[in-house]
Amino acid sequence: MKDIQKFIAGFRNFRKEYFSREDAPFEILLKGQNPTTMVIACSDSRTDPSFIMQCEPGDIFVVRNVANIVPPYESDEGFHGVSSAIEYAVKVLKVEHLIVLGHSLCGGIDALMHDDKVRHTEFLYKWLSVMRPVREEVVDHFGEVNKRSCTACEMAGILRSVRNLMTFPWIKERVGEGKLSLHGWYFEMESGQLLSYMRETETFEPLSMCCPVLKREQEDESE
Ligand SMILES: [Zn+2]
């Protein structure tokens, strides 16, 4: 009950500090949303993309699920929640960026790596099976399941999801036309760093090092 009271108090504060602000940012949003970016993030309570990137309402269109997975394109009769959110972002909102945001200490990836623990589950085991080929590759490479292989699987899972995005014909088309960019980001909770996959070096590097503007700002701060 304490948490519920905290959420209600938080909402009251949002109304006072944001909703009723004199410049009325929400009034503009009532006309419609126009985010340029969609984020596919994990459901983990510590990795809310709006919070860690300090976004305002209207900034990002978000779908979250266990282990930030994008399943490959499938045109069957199933209920494709993630794919329909991506379709809405790309076809209707016409976002320019799709970010797959993974993170360290991911419980979803841990469950994938120790899948005996979740074999009994009704939905989770099957959901995580999208990433089973990634798990096999990582375990083959490291020879065992340990902290390092779990981290590698978190990162490799992001790249697999980015690759899966390209199996959607209308995403592939827009990327080819230069209208859409795909990004693989990794929030390293222990260091508080946000890393981005760099195609040139095939590694995840801190975003402040990759982005010239951020790099300059960081250098200014340290002077
Ligand atoms: Zn997670």
PDB file of C-alpha atoms and ligand atoms in Angstrom:
ATOM      1  CA  MET A   1       0.000   0.000   0.000  1.00  0.00           C
ATOM      2  CA  LYS A   2       2.951   2.261   0.729  1.00  0.00           C
ATOM      3  CA  ASP A   3       4.032   2.022  -2.929  1.00  0.00           C
ATOM      4  CA  ILE A   4       0.537   2.822  -4.200  1.00  0.00           C
ATOM      5  CA  GLN A   5       0.460   5.938  -2.007  1.00  0.00           C
ATOM      6  CA  LYS A   6       3.860   6.899  -3.389  1.00  0.00           C
ATOM      7  CA  PHE A   7       2.582   6.533  -6.980  1.00  0.00           C
ATOM      8  CA  ILE A   8      -0.507   8.661  -6.256  1.00  0.00           C
ATOM      9  CA  ALA A   9       1.648  11.339  -4.639  1.00  0.00           C
ATOM     10  CA  GLY A  10       3.961  11.142  -7.673  1.00  0.00           C
ATOM     11  CA  PHE A  11       1.038  11.662 -10.027  1.00  0.00           C
ATOM     12  CA  ARG A  12      -0.122  14.649  -7.974  1.00  0.00           C
ATOM     13  CA  ASN A  13       3.349  16.087  -8.337  1.00  0.00           C
ATOM     14  CA  PHE A  14       3.312  15.440 -12.104  1.00  0.00           C
ATOM     15  CA  ARG A  15       0.024  17.336 -12.376  1.00  0.00           C
ATOM     16  CA  LYS A  16       1.385  20.252 -10.399  1.00  0.00           C
ATOM     17  CA  GLU A  17       4.907  20.455 -11.834  1.00  0.00           C
ATOM     18  CA  TYR A  18       4.284  19.375 -15.413  1.00  0.00           C
ATOM     19  CA  PHE A  19       0.641  19.160 -16.462  1.00  0.00           C
ATOM     20  CA  SER A  20      -0.346  22.544 -15.072  1.00  0.00           C
ATOM     21  CA  ARG A  21       2.871  24.330 -15.986  1.00  0.00           C
ATOM     22  CA  GLU A  22       2.473  27.779 -17.475  1.00  0.00           C
ATOM     23  CA  ASP A  23       4.083  26.851 -20.800  1.00  0.00           C
ATOM     24  CA  ALA A  24       1.538  23.944 -20.912  1.00  0.00           C
ATOM     25  CA  PRO A  25       3.670  21.329 -22.703  1.00  0.00           C
ATOM     26  CA  PHE A  26       0.867  18.796 -22.412  1.00  0.00           C
ATOM     27  CA  GLU A  27      -1.570  21.037 -24.234  1.00  0.00           C
ATOM     28  CA  ILE A  28       0.613  20.778 -27.346  1.00  0.00           C
ATOM     29  CA  LEU A  29       0.698  16.990 -26.969  1.00  0.00           C
ATOM     30  CA  LEU A  30      -3.108  16.872 -26.955  1.00  0.00           C
ATOM     31  CA  LYS A  31      -2.922  17.666 -30.666  1.00  0.00           C
ATOM     32  CA  GLY A  32      -1.042  14.410 -31.202  1.00  0.00           C
ATOM     33  CA  GLN A  33       2.256  12.687 -30.617  1.00  0.00           C
ATOM     34  CA  ASN A  34       5.171  13.119 -32.969  1.00  0.00           C
ATOM     35  CA  PRO A  35       8.109  11.165 -31.546  1.00  0.00           C
ATOM     36  CA  THR A  36      11.070  10.635 -33.860  1.00  0.00           C
ATOM     37  CA  THR A  37      12.303   7.609 -31.947  1.00  0.00           C
ATOM     38  CA  MET A  38      11.029   4.245 -30.812  1.00  0.00           C
ATOM     39  CA  VAL A  39      12.759   2.325 -28.018  1.00  0.00           C
ATOM     40  CA  ILE A  40      12.396  -1.421 -27.541  1.00  0.00           C
ATOM     41  CA  ALA A  41      13.463  -1.980 -23.946  1.00  0.00           C
ATOM     42  CA  CYS A  42      13.383  -4.621 -21.219  1.00  0.00           C
ATOM     43  CA  SER A  43      10.530  -4.725 -18.681  1.00  0.00           C
ATOM     44  CA  ASP A  44      13.120  -4.567 -15.881  1.00  0.00           C
ATOM     45  CA  SER A  45      12.037  -2.034 -13.234  1.00  0.00           C
ATOM     46  CA  ARG A  46      15.484  -0.396 -13.273  1.00  0.00           C
ATOM     47  CA  THR A  47      15.748   0.334 -16.974  1.00  0.00           C
ATOM     48  CA  ASP A  48      12.836   2.595 -17.846  1.00  0.00           C
ATOM     49  CA  PRO A  49      14.155   4.335 -20.990  1.00  0.00           C
ATOM     50  CA  SER A  50      12.151   7.509 -20.326  1.00  0.00           C
ATOM     51  CA  PHE A  51      13.730   7.774 -16.897  1.00  0.00           C
ATOM     52  CA  ILE A  52      17.333   6.885 -17.692  1.00  0.00           C
ATOM     53  CA  MET A  53      17.359   9.165 -20.748  1.00  0.00           C
ATOM     54  CA  GLN A  54      15.396  11.878 -18.913  1.00  0.00           C
ATOM     55  CA  CYS A  55      12.745  12.159 -21.616  1.00  0.00           C
ATOM     56  CA  GLU A  56       9.712  14.392 -21.644  1.00  0.00           C
ATOM     57  CA  PRO A  57       6.247  13.056 -22.521  1.00  0.00           C
ATOM     58  CA  GLY A  58       6.032  12.815 -26.307  1.00  0.00           C
ATOM     59  CA  ASP A  59       9.766  12.180 -26.810  1.00  0.00           C
ATOM     60  CA  ILE A  60       9.884   8.414 -27.328  1.00  0.00           C
ATOM     61  CA  PHE A  61       7.483   5.663 -28.378  1.00  0.00           C
ATOM     62  CA  VAL A  62       8.231   2.595 -26.263  1.00  0.00           C
ATOM     63  CA  VAL A  63       7.538  -1.111 -26.176  1.00  0.00           C
ATOM     64  CA  ARG A  64       8.970  -3.149 -23.331  1.00  0.00           C
ATOM     65  CA  ASN A  65       9.154  -6.895 -22.829  1.00  0.00           C
ATOM     66  CA  VAL A  66      11.246  -9.500 -21.033  1.00  0.00           C
ATOM     67  CA  ALA A  67      14.832  -9.202 -22.355  1.00  0.00           C
ATOM     68  CA  ASN A  68      14.017  -6.479 -24.950  1.00  0.00           C
ATOM     69  CA  ILE A  69      13.430  -9.026 -27.690  1.00  0.00           C
ATOM     70  CA  VAL A  70      12.339  -8.283 -31.248  1.00  0.00           C
ATOM     71  CA  PRO A  71      11.036 -11.528 -32.729  1.00  0.00           C
ATOM     72  CA  PRO A  72      11.632 -12.089 -36.446  1.00  0.00           C
ATOM     73  CA  TYR A  73       8.958 -11.024 -38.950  1.00  0.00           C
ATOM     74  CA  GLU A  74       6.131 -13.568 -39.058  1.00  0.00           C
ATOM     75  CA  SER A  75       2.937 -13.270 -41.071  1.00  0.00           C
ATOM     76  CA  ASP A  76       0.860 -15.915 -39.304  1.00  0.00           C
ATOM     77  CA  GLU A  77      -2.367 -15.723 -37.320  1.00  0.00           C
ATOM     78  CA  GLY A  78      -0.631 -15.129 -33.966  1.00  0.00           C
ATOM     79  CA  PHE A  79      -1.049 -12.054 -31.779  1.00  0.00           C
ATOM     80  CA  HIS A  80       2.111 -10.072 -32.427  1.00  0.00           C
ATOM     81  CA  GLY A  81       2.202  -7.362 -29.774  1.00  0.00           C
ATOM     82  CA  VAL A  82       5.804  -6.275 -30.285  1.00  0.00           C
ATOM     83  CA  SER A  83       5.568  -6.345 -34.082  1.00  0.00           C
ATOM     84  CA  SER A  84       2.361  -4.307 -34.088  1.00  0.00           C
ATOM     85  CA  ALA A  85       3.940  -1.634 -31.856  1.00  0.00           C
ATOM     86  CA  ILE A  86       6.906  -1.475 -34.238  1.00  0.00           C
ATOM     87  CA  GLU A  87       4.553  -1.323 -37.231  1.00  0.00           C
ATOM     88  CA  TYR A  88       2.648   1.589 -35.672  1.00  0.00           C
ATOM     89  CA  ALA A  89       5.875   3.464 -34.942  1.00  0.00           C
ATOM     90  CA  VAL A  90       7.311   2.934 -38.414  1.00  0.00           C
ATOM     91  CA  LYS A  91       4.238   3.174 -40.654  1.00  0.00           C
ATOM     92  CA  VAL A  92       2.006   5.611 -38.765  1.00  0.00           C
ATOM     93  CA  LEU A  93       4.347   7.738 -36.633  1.00  0.00           C
ATOM     94  CA  LYS A  94       7.136   7.434 -39.214  1.00  0.00           C
ATOM     95  CA  VAL A  95       9.884   7.385 -36.591  1.00  0.00           C
ATOM     96  CA  GLU A  96      13.431   7.923 -37.818  1.00  0.00           C
ATOM     97  CA  HIS A  97      15.202   5.809 -35.213  1.00  0.00           C
ATOM     98  CA  LEU A  98      14.595   2.378 -33.703  1.00  0.00           C
ATOM     99  CA  ILE A  99      16.691   1.701 -30.612  1.00  0.00           C
ATOM    100  CA  VAL A 100      16.947  -1.763 -29.067  1.00  0.00           C
ATOM    101  CA  LEU A 101      17.967  -0.991 -25.484  1.00  0.00           C
ATOM    102  CA  GLY A 102      19.383  -3.907 -23.515  1.00  0.00           C
ATOM    103  CA  HIS A 103      21.066  -3.828 -20.138  1.00  0.00           C
ATOM    104  CA  SER A 104      23.433  -5.567 -17.743  1.00  0.00           C
ATOM    105  CA  LEU A 105      22.209  -7.895 -14.979  1.00  0.00           C
ATOM    106  CA  CYS A 106      19.174  -8.737 -17.133  1.00  0.00           C
ATOM    107  CA  GLY A 107      16.918 -11.251 -15.397  1.00  0.00           C
ATOM    108  CA  GLY A 108      15.408 -12.267 -18.746  1.00  0.00           C
ATOM    109  CA  ILE A 109      18.787 -13.143 -20.237  1.00  0.00           C
ATOM    110  CA  ASP A 110      19.748 -14.871 -16.975  1.00  0.00           C
ATOM    111  CA  ALA A 111      16.600 -17.011 -17.320  1.00  0.00           C
ATOM    112  CA  LEU A 112      17.544 -17.772 -20.939  1.00  0.00           C
ATOM    113  CA  MET A 113      21.035 -18.816 -19.867  1.00  0.00           C
ATOM    114  CA  HIS A 114      19.711 -20.923 -16.942  1.00  0.00           C
ATOM    115  CA  ASP A 115      16.619 -22.098 -18.808  1.00  0.00           C
ATOM    116  CA  ASP A 116      15.988 -25.133 -16.587  1.00  0.00           C
ATOM    117  CA  LYS A 117      14.705 -22.641 -14.007  1.00  0.00           C
ATOM    118  CA  VAL A 118      11.943 -21.440 -16.354  1.00  0.00           C
ATOM    119  CA  ARG A 119      11.165 -24.626 -18.284  1.00  0.00           C
ATOM    120  CA  HIS A 120       7.946 -25.021 -16.261  1.00  0.00           C
ATOM    121  CA  THR A 121       6.628 -21.549 -17.166  1.00  0.00           C
ATOM    122  CA  GLU A 122       3.593 -21.122 -19.369  1.00  0.00           C
ATOM    123  CA  PHE A 123       4.793 -18.229 -21.571  1.00  0.00           C
ATOM    124  CA  LEU A 124       8.271 -17.130 -20.513  1.00  0.00           C
ATOM    125  CA  TYR A 125      10.211 -20.197 -21.703  1.00  0.00           C
ATOM    126  CA  LYS A 126       8.668 -19.980 -25.169  1.00  0.00           C
ATOM    127  CA  TRP A 127       9.178 -16.212 -25.382  1.00  0.00           C
ATOM    128  CA  LEU A 128      12.858 -16.518 -24.512  1.00  0.00           C
ATOM    129  CA  SER A 129      13.277 -19.298 -27.100  1.00  0.00           C
ATOM    130  CA  VAL A 130      13.451 -16.544 -29.750  1.00  0.00           C
ATOM    131  CA  MET A 131      16.965 -15.972 -28.397  1.00  0.00           C
ATOM    132  CA  ARG A 132      17.930 -19.634 -27.929  1.00  0.00           C
ATOM    133  CA  PRO A 133      20.236 -19.662 -31.017  1.00  0.00           C
ATOM    134  CA  VAL A 134      22.093 -16.679 -29.487  1.00  0.00           C
ATOM    135  CA  ARG A 135      22.406 -18.557 -26.198  1.00  0.00           C
ATOM    136  CA  GLU A 136      23.837 -21.609 -27.985  1.00  0.00           C
ATOM    137  CA  GLU A 137      26.408 -19.480 -29.850  1.00  0.00           C
ATOM    138  CA  VAL A 138      27.519 -17.736 -26.665  1.00  0.00           C
ATOM    139  CA  VAL A 139      27.732 -20.931 -24.582  1.00  0.00           C
ATOM    140  CA  ASP A 140      29.688 -22.628 -27.399  1.00  0.00           C
ATOM    141  CA  HIS A 141      32.121 -19.717 -27.423  1.00  0.00           C
ATOM    142  CA  PHE A 142      32.623 -19.448 -23.649  1.00  0.00           C
ATOM    143  CA  GLY A 143      32.252 -23.149 -22.879  1.00  0.00           C
ATOM    144  CA  GLU A 144      30.083 -22.491 -19.820  1.00  0.00           C
ATOM    145  CA  VAL A 145      27.387 -20.278 -18.342  1.00  0.00           C
ATOM    146  CA  ASN A 146      29.006 -17.628 -16.178  1.00  0.00           C
ATOM    147  CA  LYS A 147      28.919 -13.861 -15.606  1.00  0.00           C
ATOM    148  CA  ARG A 148      30.959 -13.162 -18.755  1.00  0.00           C
ATOM    149  CA  SER A 149      28.829 -15.349 -21.001  1.00  0.00           C
ATOM    150  CA  CYS A 150      25.638 -13.785 -19.585  1.00  0.00           C
ATOM    151  CA  THR A 151      26.982 -10.309 -20.418  1.00  0.00           C
ATOM    152  CA  ALA A 152      27.942 -11.505 -23.897  1.00  0.00           C
ATOM    153  CA  CYS A 153      24.447 -12.932 -24.351  1.00  0.00           C
ATOM    154  CA  GLU A 154      22.849  -9.616 -23.270  1.00  0.00           C
ATOM    155  CA  MET A 155      24.861  -7.833 -25.961  1.00  0.00           C
ATOM    156  CA  ALA A 156      24.478 -10.524 -28.627  1.00  0.00           C
ATOM    157  CA  GLY A 157      20.721 -10.534 -27.942  1.00  0.00           C
ATOM    158  CA  ILE A 158      20.542  -6.822 -28.773  1.00  0.00           C
ATOM    159  CA  LEU A 159      22.329  -7.438 -32.067  1.00  0.00           C
ATOM    160  CA  ARG A 160      20.031 -10.357 -32.899  1.00  0.00           C
ATOM    161  CA  SER A 161      17.009  -8.145 -32.235  1.00  0.00           C
ATOM    162  CA  VAL A 162      18.438  -5.424 -34.485  1.00  0.00           C
ATOM    163  CA  ARG A 163      19.003  -8.073 -37.162  1.00  0.00           C
ATOM    164  CA  ASN A 164      15.438  -9.312 -36.663  1.00  0.00           C
ATOM    165  CA  LEU A 165      14.180  -5.770 -37.273  1.00  0.00           C
ATOM    166  CA  MET A 166      15.674  -6.034 -40.756  1.00  0.00           C
ATOM    167  CA  THR A 167      13.491  -9.115 -41.480  1.00  0.00           C
ATOM    168  CA  PHE A 168      10.451  -6.769 -41.554  1.00  0.00           C
ATOM    169  CA  PRO A 169      10.195  -5.815 -45.254  1.00  0.00           C
ATOM    170  CA  TRP A 170       8.965  -2.256 -44.578  1.00  0.00           C
ATOM    171  CA  ILE A 171      11.826  -1.644 -42.117  1.00  0.00           C
ATOM    172  CA  LYS A 172      14.414  -2.976 -44.578  1.00  0.00           C
ATOM    173  CA  GLU A 173      12.944  -0.704 -47.246  1.00  0.00           C
ATOM    174  CA  ARG A 174      13.057   2.432 -45.093  1.00  0.00           C
ATOM    175  CA  VAL A 175      16.578   1.683 -43.880  1.00  0.00           C
ATOM    176  CA  GLY A 176      17.624   1.253 -47.525  1.00  0.00           C
ATOM    177  CA  GLU A 177      16.076   4.615 -48.392  1.00  0.00           C
ATOM    178  CA  GLY A 178      17.927   6.302 -45.516  1.00  0.00           C
ATOM    179  CA  LYS A 179      14.665   7.193 -43.743  1.00  0.00           C
ATOM    180  CA  LEU A 180      15.212   4.947 -40.729  1.00  0.00           C
ATOM    181  CA  SER A 181      18.253   4.129 -38.583  1.00  0.00           C
ATOM    182  CA  LEU A 182      18.622   1.121 -36.298  1.00  0.00           C
ATOM    183  CA  HIS A 183      20.604   1.274 -33.064  1.00  0.00           C
ATOM    184  CA  GLY A 184      21.754  -1.288 -30.495  1.00  0.00           C
ATOM    185  CA  TRP A 185      22.259   0.286 -27.068  1.00  0.00           C
ATOM    186  CA  TYR A 186      23.316  -1.273 -23.774  1.00  0.00           C
ATOM    187  CA  PHE A 187      22.770   0.259 -20.340  1.00  0.00           C
ATOM    188  CA  GLU A 188      25.569  -0.915 -18.081  1.00  0.00           C
ATOM    189  CA  MET A 189      24.043  -0.489 -14.656  1.00  0.00           C
ATOM    190  CA  GLU A 190      27.197  -1.040 -12.620  1.00  0.00           C
ATOM    191  CA  SER A 191      29.108   1.814 -14.277  1.00  0.00           C
ATOM    192  CA  GLY A 192      26.078   3.913 -15.224  1.00  0.00           C
ATOM    193  CA  GLN A 193      27.259   3.974 -18.849  1.00  0.00           C
ATOM    194  CA  LEU A 194      25.132   3.882 -21.952  1.00  0.00           C
ATOM    195  CA  LEU A 195      26.944   1.972 -24.692  1.00  0.00           C
ATOM    196  CA  SER A 196      26.187   1.849 -28.403  1.00  0.00           C
ATOM    197  CA  TYR A 197      27.129  -0.867 -30.872  1.00  0.00           C
ATOM    198  CA  MET A 198      29.617   0.494 -33.373  1.00  0.00           C
ATOM    199  CA  ARG A 199      29.641  -1.331 -36.714  1.00  0.00           C
ATOM    200  CA  GLU A 200      33.167  -0.149 -37.566  1.00  0.00           C
ATOM    201  CA  THR A 201      34.768  -1.705 -34.491  1.00  0.00           C
ATOM    202  CA  GLU A 202      32.107  -4.390 -33.857  1.00  0.00           C
ATOM    203  CA  THR A 203      32.079  -3.430 -30.174  1.00  0.00           C
ATOM    204  CA  PHE A 204      29.810  -1.605 -27.744  1.00  0.00           C
ATOM    205  CA  GLU A 205      31.313   1.748 -26.858  1.00  0.00           C
ATOM    206  CA  PRO A 206      30.193   4.477 -24.440  1.00  0.00           C
ATOM    207  CA  LEU A 207      27.862   6.863 -26.251  1.00  0.00           C
ATOM    208  CA  SER A 208      29.750   9.853 -24.900  1.00  0.00           C
ATOM    209  CA  MET A 209      32.806   8.593 -26.808  1.00  0.00           C
ATOM    210  CA  CYS A 210      30.898   7.962 -30.065  1.00  0.00           C
ATOM    211  CA  CYS A 211      28.887  11.153 -30.277  1.00  0.00           C
ATOM    212  CA  PRO A 212      31.062  14.192 -31.116  1.00  0.00           C
ATOM    213  CA  VAL A 213      28.706  16.648 -29.368  1.00  0.00           C
ATOM    214  CA  LEU A 214      28.622  14.633 -26.147  1.00  0.00           C
ATOM    215  CA  LYS A 215      32.362  14.083 -26.295  1.00  0.00           C
ATOM    216  CA  ARG A 216      32.948  17.827 -26.538  1.00  0.00           C
ATOM    217  CA  GLU A 217      30.596  18.504 -23.632  1.00  0.00           C
ATOM    218  CA  GLN A 218      32.358  15.889 -21.518  1.00  0.00           C
ATOM    219  CA  GLU A 219      35.750  17.406 -22.300  1.00  0.00           C
ATOM    220  CA  ASP A 220      34.440  20.875 -21.372  1.00  0.00           C
ATOM    221  CA  GLU A 221      33.155  19.517 -18.056  1.00  0.00           C
ATOM    222  CA  SER A 222      36.501  17.980 -17.143  1.00  0.00           C
ATOM    223  CA  GLU A 223      38.380  21.217 -17.827  1.00  0.00           C
TER     224      GLU A 223
HETATM  225 ZN    ZN B   1      16.238  -7.205 -18.666  1.00  0.00          ZN
END
